[in-house]
């Protein structure tokens, strides 16, 4: 590889990093939009607190199952198309919820959102793993992991202003607009792998690659350490999403803050996490 090619590869891999980080952050915007609009929805009598809890749990259950399934799928398909497609569906769901749909339709749509939300993380990690060396990955993953904080902060600050000014429907519409921008960003800049990954000389090589991927995935499933980490992460997410899901509503109801102030307070942990 000559110097010109090396420079082009370096530019491309950092574009991939930016697309993975910002793109996954925008997944969060489409995931957390509901959390900002709960009080306006309850105040209008559109949905009750219990119904909002059911809707939220639908996303988490579908997200958990989807994360498991789509992680395996991402090893076998073009991650650019899968990630962009997942965010596109999440964007369309948010746009649809900008209209007052019936409760059970809301549950189903939010569960669909959760399923397609689950492709973002695996696709990002796979793309970064292919583009960066082992020595670079720790640093790169560290910065990429701030994507959820970026998305959370953007949701709680930006979306709350929109909802305060235009109403709860625009909480979903604004998330859809940002999600659409993320789809374009991912599709243009998230190259799935360096050129050398595309050079598969024969059908036998493809079969060997598929067999290798399957065996490595089975090794992961058999590792006790993986299951311990998964359990630890699950407990961490209980507290994290309790705050993300109901923090804004709590501050509005119990403390009497307006939506912008309540959302800004919840965003503090996300901003500090960056």
PDB file of C-alpha atoms in Angstrom:
ATOM      1  CA  UNK A   1       0.000   0.000   0.000  1.00  0.00           C
ATOM      2  CA  UNK A   2       1.496   3.331  -1.065  1.00  0.00           C
ATOM      3  CA  UNK A   3       1.296   6.563   0.922  1.00  0.00           C
ATOM      4  CA  UNK A   4      -1.696   7.888  -0.998  1.00  0.00           C
ATOM      5  CA  UNK A   5      -3.665   4.700  -0.360  1.00  0.00           C
ATOM      6  CA  UNK A   6      -2.647   4.737   3.304  1.00  0.00           C
ATOM      7  CA  UNK A   7      -3.855   8.321   3.695  1.00  0.00           C
ATOM      8  CA  UNK A   8      -7.159   7.438   2.052  1.00  0.00           C
ATOM      9  CA  UNK A   9      -7.573   4.426   4.338  1.00  0.00           C
ATOM     10  CA  UNK A  10      -6.893   6.575   7.404  1.00  0.00           C
ATOM     11  CA  UNK A  11      -9.473   9.148   6.311  1.00  0.00           C
ATOM     12  CA  UNK A  12     -12.016   6.434   5.664  1.00  0.00           C
ATOM     13  CA  UNK A  13     -11.555   4.678   8.987  1.00  0.00           C
ATOM     14  CA  UNK A  14     -12.009   7.909  10.933  1.00  0.00           C
ATOM     15  CA  UNK A  15     -15.105   8.649   8.875  1.00  0.00           C
ATOM     16  CA  UNK A  16     -16.348   5.185   9.879  1.00  0.00           C
ATOM     17  CA  UNK A  17     -15.626   6.015  13.520  1.00  0.00           C
ATOM     18  CA  UNK A  18     -17.545   9.302  13.283  1.00  0.00           C
ATOM     19  CA  UNK A  19     -20.485   7.636  11.535  1.00  0.00           C
ATOM     20  CA  UNK A  20     -20.609   4.809  14.095  1.00  0.00           C
ATOM     21  CA  UNK A  21     -20.402   7.204  17.053  1.00  0.00           C
ATOM     22  CA  UNK A  22     -22.816   9.889  15.876  1.00  0.00           C
ATOM     23  CA  UNK A  23     -25.077   7.381  14.142  1.00  0.00           C
ATOM     24  CA  UNK A  24     -25.455   5.244  17.256  1.00  0.00           C
ATOM     25  CA  UNK A  25     -26.028   8.395  19.289  1.00  0.00           C
ATOM     26  CA  UNK A  26     -28.987   9.189  17.046  1.00  0.00           C
ATOM     27  CA  UNK A  27     -30.377   5.705  17.692  1.00  0.00           C
ATOM     28  CA  UNK A  28     -30.722   6.870  21.294  1.00  0.00           C
ATOM     29  CA  UNK A  29     -32.625   9.980  20.234  1.00  0.00           C
ATOM     30  CA  UNK A  30     -35.220   7.744  18.565  1.00  0.00           C
ATOM     31  CA  UNK A  31     -35.225   5.438  21.604  1.00  0.00           C
ATOM     32  CA  UNK A  32     -35.631   8.037  24.358  1.00  0.00           C
ATOM     33  CA  UNK A  33     -38.119  10.404  22.728  1.00  0.00           C
ATOM     34  CA  UNK A  34     -40.995   8.900  24.723  1.00  0.00           C
ATOM     35  CA  UNK A  35     -39.247   9.691  28.007  1.00  0.00           C
ATOM     36  CA  UNK A  36     -39.451  13.441  27.411  1.00  0.00           C
ATOM     37  CA  UNK A  37     -43.133  13.580  26.466  1.00  0.00           C
ATOM     38  CA  UNK A  38     -44.722  11.485  29.232  1.00  0.00           C
ATOM     39  CA  UNK A  39     -46.210  14.303  31.290  1.00  0.00           C
ATOM     40  CA  UNK A  40     -47.769  16.133  28.319  1.00  0.00           C
ATOM     41  CA  UNK A  41     -49.241  12.818  27.163  1.00  0.00           C
ATOM     42  CA  UNK A  42     -50.729  12.096  30.615  1.00  0.00           C
ATOM     43  CA  UNK A  43     -51.964  15.685  31.001  1.00  0.00           C
ATOM     44  CA  UNK A  44     -53.919  15.472  27.746  1.00  0.00           C
ATOM     45  CA  UNK A  45     -55.507  12.174  28.829  1.00  0.00           C
ATOM     46  CA  UNK A  46     -54.099  10.372  25.812  1.00  0.00           C
ATOM     47  CA  UNK A  47     -52.392   7.659  27.889  1.00  0.00           C
ATOM     48  CA  UNK A  48     -52.100   6.784  31.585  1.00  0.00           C
ATOM     49  CA  UNK A  49     -48.927   6.195  33.576  1.00  0.00           C
ATOM     50  CA  UNK A  50     -49.621   2.453  33.594  1.00  0.00           C
ATOM     51  CA  UNK A  51     -50.054   2.392  29.832  1.00  0.00           C
ATOM     52  CA  UNK A  52     -46.799   4.308  29.388  1.00  0.00           C
ATOM     53  CA  UNK A  53     -45.082   1.715  31.572  1.00  0.00           C
ATOM     54  CA  UNK A  54     -46.419  -1.105  29.399  1.00  0.00           C
ATOM     55  CA  UNK A  55     -45.274   0.705  26.263  1.00  0.00           C
ATOM     56  CA  UNK A  56     -41.803   1.237  27.697  1.00  0.00           C
ATOM     57  CA  UNK A  57     -41.474  -2.408  28.735  1.00  0.00           C
ATOM     58  CA  UNK A  58     -42.426  -3.505  25.204  1.00  0.00           C
ATOM     59  CA  UNK A  59     -39.354  -1.732  23.861  1.00  0.00           C
ATOM     60  CA  UNK A  60     -37.044  -3.219  26.480  1.00  0.00           C
ATOM     61  CA  UNK A  61     -38.205  -6.800  25.935  1.00  0.00           C
ATOM     62  CA  UNK A  62     -37.952  -6.583  22.154  1.00  0.00           C
ATOM     63  CA  UNK A  63     -34.627  -4.771  22.448  1.00  0.00           C
ATOM     64  CA  UNK A  64     -33.177  -7.485  24.697  1.00  0.00           C
ATOM     65  CA  UNK A  65     -34.195 -10.307  22.365  1.00  0.00           C
ATOM     66  CA  UNK A  66     -33.211  -8.327  19.291  1.00  0.00           C
ATOM     67  CA  UNK A  67     -29.780  -7.503  20.681  1.00  0.00           C
ATOM     68  CA  UNK A  68     -29.099 -11.212  21.049  1.00  0.00           C
ATOM     69  CA  UNK A  69     -30.421 -12.188  17.611  1.00  0.00           C
ATOM     70  CA  UNK A  70     -29.163  -9.214  15.636  1.00  0.00           C
ATOM     71  CA  UNK A  71     -25.702  -9.491  17.127  1.00  0.00           C
ATOM     72  CA  UNK A  72     -25.378 -12.867  15.407  1.00  0.00           C
ATOM     73  CA  UNK A  73     -26.948 -11.500  12.231  1.00  0.00           C
ATOM     74  CA  UNK A  74     -24.548  -8.561  12.069  1.00  0.00           C
ATOM     75  CA  UNK A  75     -21.609 -10.970  11.773  1.00  0.00           C
ATOM     76  CA  UNK A  76     -23.059 -12.277   8.520  1.00  0.00           C
ATOM     77  CA  UNK A  77     -24.397  -9.256   6.623  1.00  0.00           C
ATOM     78  CA  UNK A  78     -23.313  -5.825   5.417  1.00  0.00           C
ATOM     79  CA  UNK A  79     -23.326  -3.786   8.631  1.00  0.00           C
ATOM     80  CA  UNK A  80     -23.797  -0.476   6.812  1.00  0.00           C
ATOM     81  CA  UNK A  81     -27.120  -1.595   5.337  1.00  0.00           C
ATOM     82  CA  UNK A  82     -28.246  -3.285   8.549  1.00  0.00           C
ATOM     83  CA  UNK A  83     -27.441  -0.300  10.764  1.00  0.00           C
ATOM     84  CA  UNK A  84     -28.890   2.281   8.367  1.00  0.00           C
ATOM     85  CA  UNK A  85     -31.986   0.116   7.883  1.00  0.00           C
ATOM     86  CA  UNK A  86     -32.478  -0.290  11.626  1.00  0.00           C
ATOM     87  CA  UNK A  87     -32.306   3.456  12.233  1.00  0.00           C
ATOM     88  CA  UNK A  88     -34.624   4.070   9.275  1.00  0.00           C
ATOM     89  CA  UNK A  89     -37.322   1.860  10.831  1.00  0.00           C
ATOM     90  CA  UNK A  90     -36.836   3.554  14.221  1.00  0.00           C
ATOM     91  CA  UNK A  91     -37.192   6.912  12.460  1.00  0.00           C
ATOM     92  CA  UNK A  92     -40.416   5.866  10.731  1.00  0.00           C
ATOM     93  CA  UNK A  93     -41.845   4.574  14.026  1.00  0.00           C
ATOM     94  CA  UNK A  94     -41.174   7.913  15.712  1.00  0.00           C
ATOM     95  CA  UNK A  95     -42.751   9.765  12.797  1.00  0.00           C
ATOM     96  CA  UNK A  96     -45.848   7.548  13.039  1.00  0.00           C
ATOM     97  CA  UNK A  97     -46.161   8.194  16.777  1.00  0.00           C
ATOM     98  CA  UNK A  98     -46.331  11.902  16.100  1.00  0.00           C
ATOM     99  CA  UNK A  99     -49.955  11.101  15.282  1.00  0.00           C
ATOM    100  CA  UNK A 100     -52.292   9.902  18.025  1.00  0.00           C
ATOM    101  CA  UNK A 101     -52.401   6.146  17.441  1.00  0.00           C
ATOM    102  CA  UNK A 102     -54.432   3.754  19.657  1.00  0.00           C
ATOM    103  CA  UNK A 103     -52.763   2.348  22.772  1.00  0.00           C
ATOM    104  CA  UNK A 104     -52.093  -1.179  21.478  1.00  0.00           C
ATOM    105  CA  UNK A 105     -50.813   0.196  18.189  1.00  0.00           C
ATOM    106  CA  UNK A 106     -48.440   2.332  20.264  1.00  0.00           C
ATOM    107  CA  UNK A 107     -47.270  -0.787  22.137  1.00  0.00           C
ATOM    108  CA  UNK A 108     -46.610  -2.685  18.907  1.00  0.00           C
ATOM    109  CA  UNK A 109     -44.837   0.217  17.214  1.00  0.00           C
ATOM    110  CA  UNK A 110     -42.643   0.856  20.249  1.00  0.00           C
ATOM    111  CA  UNK A 111     -41.746  -2.845  20.387  1.00  0.00           C
ATOM    112  CA  UNK A 112     -40.803  -2.664  16.698  1.00  0.00           C
ATOM    113  CA  UNK A 113     -38.649   0.338  17.538  1.00  0.00           C
ATOM    114  CA  UNK A 114     -36.904  -1.692  20.241  1.00  0.00           C
ATOM    115  CA  UNK A 115     -36.164  -4.553  17.867  1.00  0.00           C
ATOM    116  CA  UNK A 116     -34.561  -2.343  15.247  1.00  0.00           C
ATOM    117  CA  UNK A 117     -32.785  -0.275  17.892  1.00  0.00           C
ATOM    118  CA  UNK A 118     -30.890  -3.436  18.778  1.00  0.00           C
ATOM    119  CA  UNK A 119     -28.892  -3.494  15.536  1.00  0.00           C
ATOM    120  CA  UNK A 120     -27.011  -0.268  16.264  1.00  0.00           C
ATOM    121  CA  UNK A 121     -24.515  -1.479  18.853  1.00  0.00           C
ATOM    122  CA  UNK A 122     -23.440  -4.742  17.167  1.00  0.00           C
ATOM    123  CA  UNK A 123     -23.030  -3.091  13.758  1.00  0.00           C
ATOM    124  CA  UNK A 124     -20.930  -0.282  15.208  1.00  0.00           C
ATOM    125  CA  UNK A 125     -18.637  -2.630  17.104  1.00  0.00           C
ATOM    126  CA  UNK A 126     -18.139  -4.916  14.104  1.00  0.00           C
ATOM    127  CA  UNK A 127     -17.282  -2.008  11.803  1.00  0.00           C
ATOM    128  CA  UNK A 128     -14.805  -0.533  14.286  1.00  0.00           C
ATOM    129  CA  UNK A 129     -13.259  -3.934  14.918  1.00  0.00           C
ATOM    130  CA  UNK A 130     -12.582  -4.352  11.201  1.00  0.00           C
ATOM    131  CA  UNK A 131     -11.130  -0.910  10.623  1.00  0.00           C
ATOM    132  CA  UNK A 132      -8.917  -0.475  13.699  1.00  0.00           C
ATOM    133  CA  UNK A 133      -5.985  -2.522  14.966  1.00  0.00           C
ATOM    134  CA  UNK A 134      -5.872  -4.232  18.346  1.00  0.00           C
ATOM    135  CA  UNK A 135      -3.685  -1.426  19.721  1.00  0.00           C
ATOM    136  CA  UNK A 136      -6.207   1.197  18.613  1.00  0.00           C
ATOM    137  CA  UNK A 137      -9.424  -0.524  19.635  1.00  0.00           C
ATOM    138  CA  UNK A 138      -9.359   0.257  23.353  1.00  0.00           C
ATOM    139  CA  UNK A 139      -9.086   3.990  22.706  1.00  0.00           C
ATOM    140  CA  UNK A 140     -11.561   3.913  19.837  1.00  0.00           C
ATOM    141  CA  UNK A 141     -14.138   1.917  21.813  1.00  0.00           C
ATOM    142  CA  UNK A 142     -13.710   4.295  24.732  1.00  0.00           C
ATOM    143  CA  UNK A 143     -14.640   7.288  22.598  1.00  0.00           C
ATOM    144  CA  UNK A 144     -17.359   5.378  20.749  1.00  0.00           C
ATOM    145  CA  UNK A 145     -18.980   4.397  24.054  1.00  0.00           C
ATOM    146  CA  UNK A 146     -19.761   8.082  24.591  1.00  0.00           C
ATOM    147  CA  UNK A 147     -22.290   7.814  21.747  1.00  0.00           C
ATOM    148  CA  UNK A 148     -25.091   6.863  24.131  1.00  0.00           C
ATOM    149  CA  UNK A 149     -24.290   9.890  26.297  1.00  0.00           C
ATOM    150  CA  UNK A 150     -24.343  12.124  23.226  1.00  0.00           C
ATOM    151  CA  UNK A 151     -27.718  10.733  22.193  1.00  0.00           C
ATOM    152  CA  UNK A 152     -29.177  11.005  25.691  1.00  0.00           C
ATOM    153  CA  UNK A 153     -27.977  14.584  26.163  1.00  0.00           C
ATOM    154  CA  UNK A 154     -29.276  15.574  22.735  1.00  0.00           C
ATOM    155  CA  UNK A 155     -32.668  14.046  23.513  1.00  0.00           C
ATOM    156  CA  UNK A 156     -33.121  15.584  26.928  1.00  0.00           C
ATOM    157  CA  UNK A 157     -31.933  19.052  25.910  1.00  0.00           C
ATOM    158  CA  UNK A 158     -33.013  19.462  22.269  1.00  0.00           C
ATOM    159  CA  UNK A 159     -36.243  17.467  22.335  1.00  0.00           C
ATOM    160  CA  UNK A 160     -37.470  19.120  25.529  1.00  0.00           C
ATOM    161  CA  UNK A 161     -37.225  22.569  23.915  1.00  0.00           C
ATOM    162  CA  UNK A 162     -39.186  21.329  20.900  1.00  0.00           C
ATOM    163  CA  UNK A 163     -41.876  19.729  23.066  1.00  0.00           C
ATOM    164  CA  UNK A 164     -42.131  22.821  25.278  1.00  0.00           C
ATOM    165  CA  UNK A 165     -42.633  25.033  22.242  1.00  0.00           C
ATOM    166  CA  UNK A 166     -44.693  22.864  19.891  1.00  0.00           C
ATOM    167  CA  UNK A 167     -46.311  20.042  21.896  1.00  0.00           C
ATOM    168  CA  UNK A 168     -45.650  16.369  22.624  1.00  0.00           C
ATOM    169  CA  UNK A 169     -46.257  15.210  19.045  1.00  0.00           C
ATOM    170  CA  UNK A 170     -43.196  17.145  17.957  1.00  0.00           C
ATOM    171  CA  UNK A 171     -41.082  15.238  20.450  1.00  0.00           C
ATOM    172  CA  UNK A 172     -41.473  12.240  18.167  1.00  0.00           C
ATOM    173  CA  UNK A 173     -41.312  14.265  14.961  1.00  0.00           C
ATOM    174  CA  UNK A 174     -38.069  15.986  15.960  1.00  0.00           C
ATOM    175  CA  UNK A 175     -36.543  12.619  16.883  1.00  0.00           C
ATOM    176  CA  UNK A 176     -37.562  11.331  13.450  1.00  0.00           C
ATOM    177  CA  UNK A 177     -35.858  14.284  11.755  1.00  0.00           C
ATOM    178  CA  UNK A 178     -32.605  13.665  13.623  1.00  0.00           C
ATOM    179  CA  UNK A 179     -32.904   9.941  12.956  1.00  0.00           C
ATOM    180  CA  UNK A 180     -33.257  10.595   9.228  1.00  0.00           C
ATOM    181  CA  UNK A 181     -30.037  12.609   9.311  1.00  0.00           C
ATOM    182  CA  UNK A 182     -28.376   9.662  11.057  1.00  0.00           C
ATOM    183  CA  UNK A 183     -29.551   7.250   8.357  1.00  0.00           C
ATOM    184  CA  UNK A 184     -27.849   9.377   5.709  1.00  0.00           C
ATOM    185  CA  UNK A 185     -24.687   9.685   7.795  1.00  0.00           C
ATOM    186  CA  UNK A 186     -24.415   5.922   8.292  1.00  0.00           C
ATOM    187  CA  UNK A 187     -25.229   5.042   4.698  1.00  0.00           C
ATOM    188  CA  UNK A 188     -22.630   7.438   3.286  1.00  0.00           C
ATOM    189  CA  UNK A 189     -19.735   7.056   5.708  1.00  0.00           C
ATOM    190  CA  UNK A 190     -20.001   3.676   7.485  1.00  0.00           C
ATOM    191  CA  UNK A 191     -17.964   1.497   5.152  1.00  0.00           C
ATOM    192  CA  UNK A 192     -18.411  -2.071   6.436  1.00  0.00           C
ATOM    193  CA  UNK A 193     -14.760  -3.147   6.078  1.00  0.00           C
ATOM    194  CA  UNK A 194     -11.405  -2.203   4.523  1.00  0.00           C
ATOM    195  CA  UNK A 195     -10.876  -3.313   0.892  1.00  0.00           C
ATOM    196  CA  UNK A 196      -8.832  -6.362   1.895  1.00  0.00           C
ATOM    197  CA  UNK A 197     -11.875  -7.811   3.691  1.00  0.00           C
ATOM    198  CA  UNK A 198     -13.735  -8.005   0.387  1.00  0.00           C
ATOM    199  CA  UNK A 199     -11.220 -10.275  -1.317  1.00  0.00           C
ATOM    200  CA  UNK A 200     -12.812 -13.740  -0.939  1.00  0.00           C
ATOM    201  CA  UNK A 201     -11.236 -15.980  -3.568  1.00  0.00           C
ATOM    202  CA  UNK A 202     -13.734 -18.847  -3.741  1.00  0.00           C
ATOM    203  CA  UNK A 203     -16.945 -20.431  -2.496  1.00  0.00           C
ATOM    204  CA  UNK A 204     -14.935 -22.695  -0.221  1.00  0.00           C
ATOM    205  CA  UNK A 205     -13.429 -19.635   1.427  1.00  0.00           C
ATOM    206  CA  UNK A 206     -16.927 -18.280   2.042  1.00  0.00           C
ATOM    207  CA  UNK A 207     -17.973 -21.552   3.654  1.00  0.00           C
ATOM    208  CA  UNK A 208     -14.841 -21.584   5.765  1.00  0.00           C
ATOM    209  CA  UNK A 209     -15.489 -18.007   6.888  1.00  0.00           C
ATOM    210  CA  UNK A 210     -19.113 -18.810   7.822  1.00  0.00           C
ATOM    211  CA  UNK A 211     -18.001 -21.901   9.733  1.00  0.00           C
ATOM    212  CA  UNK A 212     -15.358 -19.889  11.560  1.00  0.00           C
ATOM    213  CA  UNK A 213     -17.879 -17.216  12.576  1.00  0.00           C
ATOM    214  CA  UNK A 214     -20.311 -19.855  13.870  1.00  0.00           C
ATOM    215  CA  UNK A 215     -17.660 -21.639  15.928  1.00  0.00           C
ATOM    216  CA  UNK A 216     -16.492 -18.388  17.501  1.00  0.00           C
ATOM    217  CA  UNK A 217     -20.054 -17.416  18.356  1.00  0.00           C
ATOM    218  CA  UNK A 218     -20.574 -20.769  20.075  1.00  0.00           C
ATOM    219  CA  UNK A 219     -17.374 -20.238  22.055  1.00  0.00           C
ATOM    220  CA  UNK A 220     -18.729 -16.911  23.270  1.00  0.00           C
ATOM    221  CA  UNK A 221     -22.010 -18.501  24.379  1.00  0.00           C
ATOM    222  CA  UNK A 222     -20.125 -21.145  26.379  1.00  0.00           C
ATOM    223  CA  UNK A 223     -17.986 -18.613  28.247  1.00  0.00           C
ATOM    224  CA  UNK A 224     -19.047 -18.143  31.923  1.00  0.00           C
ATOM    225  CA  UNK A 225     -17.312 -14.759  31.939  1.00  0.00           C
ATOM    226  CA  UNK A 226     -19.587 -13.485  29.178  1.00  0.00           C
ATOM    227  CA  UNK A 227     -22.677 -14.473  31.145  1.00  0.00           C
ATOM    228  CA  UNK A 228     -21.308 -12.852  34.314  1.00  0.00           C
ATOM    229  CA  UNK A 229     -20.674  -9.619  32.422  1.00  0.00           C
ATOM    230  CA  UNK A 230     -24.141  -9.807  30.881  1.00  0.00           C
ATOM    231  CA  UNK A 231     -25.752 -10.191  34.311  1.00  0.00           C
ATOM    232  CA  UNK A 232     -23.727  -7.313  35.755  1.00  0.00           C
ATOM    233  CA  UNK A 233     -24.692  -5.125  32.816  1.00  0.00           C
ATOM    234  CA  UNK A 234     -28.365  -6.045  33.270  1.00  0.00           C
ATOM    235  CA  UNK A 235     -28.354  -4.809  36.874  1.00  0.00           C
ATOM    236  CA  UNK A 236     -26.587  -1.615  35.832  1.00  0.00           C
ATOM    237  CA  UNK A 237     -29.216  -0.978  33.169  1.00  0.00           C
ATOM    238  CA  UNK A 238     -32.034  -1.279  35.718  1.00  0.00           C
ATOM    239  CA  UNK A 239     -30.883   1.854  37.530  1.00  0.00           C
ATOM    240  CA  UNK A 240     -29.782   3.629  34.366  1.00  0.00           C
ATOM    241  CA  UNK A 241     -33.063   3.229  32.520  1.00  0.00           C
ATOM    242  CA  UNK A 242     -35.129   3.909  35.623  1.00  0.00           C
ATOM    243  CA  UNK A 243     -33.648   7.409  35.603  1.00  0.00           C
ATOM    244  CA  UNK A 244     -33.768   7.783  31.816  1.00  0.00           C
ATOM    245  CA  UNK A 245     -37.342   6.550  31.558  1.00  0.00           C
ATOM    246  CA  UNK A 246     -38.957   8.341  34.479  1.00  0.00           C
ATOM    247  CA  UNK A 247     -36.508  11.016  35.646  1.00  0.00           C
ATOM    248  CA  UNK A 248     -38.037  13.829  33.599  1.00  0.00           C
ATOM    249  CA  UNK A 249     -41.570  12.856  34.634  1.00  0.00           C
ATOM    250  CA  UNK A 250     -40.548  12.656  38.307  1.00  0.00           C
ATOM    251  CA  UNK A 251     -39.027  16.133  38.327  1.00  0.00           C
ATOM    252  CA  UNK A 252     -42.093  17.571  36.599  1.00  0.00           C
ATOM    253  CA  UNK A 253     -44.627  15.895  38.921  1.00  0.00           C
ATOM    254  CA  UNK A 254     -42.838  15.884  42.280  1.00  0.00           C
ATOM    255  CA  UNK A 255     -40.726  19.032  42.004  1.00  0.00           C
ATOM    256  CA  UNK A 256     -42.934  21.117  39.759  1.00  0.00           C
ATOM    257  CA  UNK A 257     -40.211  21.854  37.218  1.00  0.00           C
ATOM    258  CA  UNK A 258     -41.088  22.675  33.635  1.00  0.00           C
ATOM    259  CA  UNK A 259     -40.119  20.219  30.903  1.00  0.00           C
ATOM    260  CA  UNK A 260     -36.929  22.048  29.907  1.00  0.00           C
ATOM    261  CA  UNK A 261     -35.604  22.297  33.469  1.00  0.00           C
ATOM    262  CA  UNK A 262     -36.517  18.696  34.296  1.00  0.00           C
ATOM    263  CA  UNK A 263     -34.899  17.379  31.116  1.00  0.00           C
ATOM    264  CA  UNK A 264     -31.785  19.474  31.650  1.00  0.00           C
ATOM    265  CA  UNK A 265     -31.357  18.015  35.140  1.00  0.00           C
ATOM    266  CA  UNK A 266     -31.633  14.459  33.824  1.00  0.00           C
ATOM    267  CA  UNK A 267     -29.167  15.286  31.044  1.00  0.00           C
ATOM    268  CA  UNK A 268     -26.437  16.222  33.556  1.00  0.00           C
ATOM    269  CA  UNK A 269     -25.355  12.606  34.059  1.00  0.00           C
ATOM    270  CA  UNK A 270     -25.240  12.069  30.296  1.00  0.00           C
ATOM    271  CA  UNK A 271     -23.175  15.188  29.669  1.00  0.00           C
ATOM    272  CA  UNK A 272     -20.748  14.277  32.457  1.00  0.00           C
ATOM    273  CA  UNK A 273     -20.498  10.760  31.028  1.00  0.00           C
ATOM    274  CA  UNK A 274     -19.148  12.102  27.734  1.00  0.00           C
TER     275      UNK A 274
END
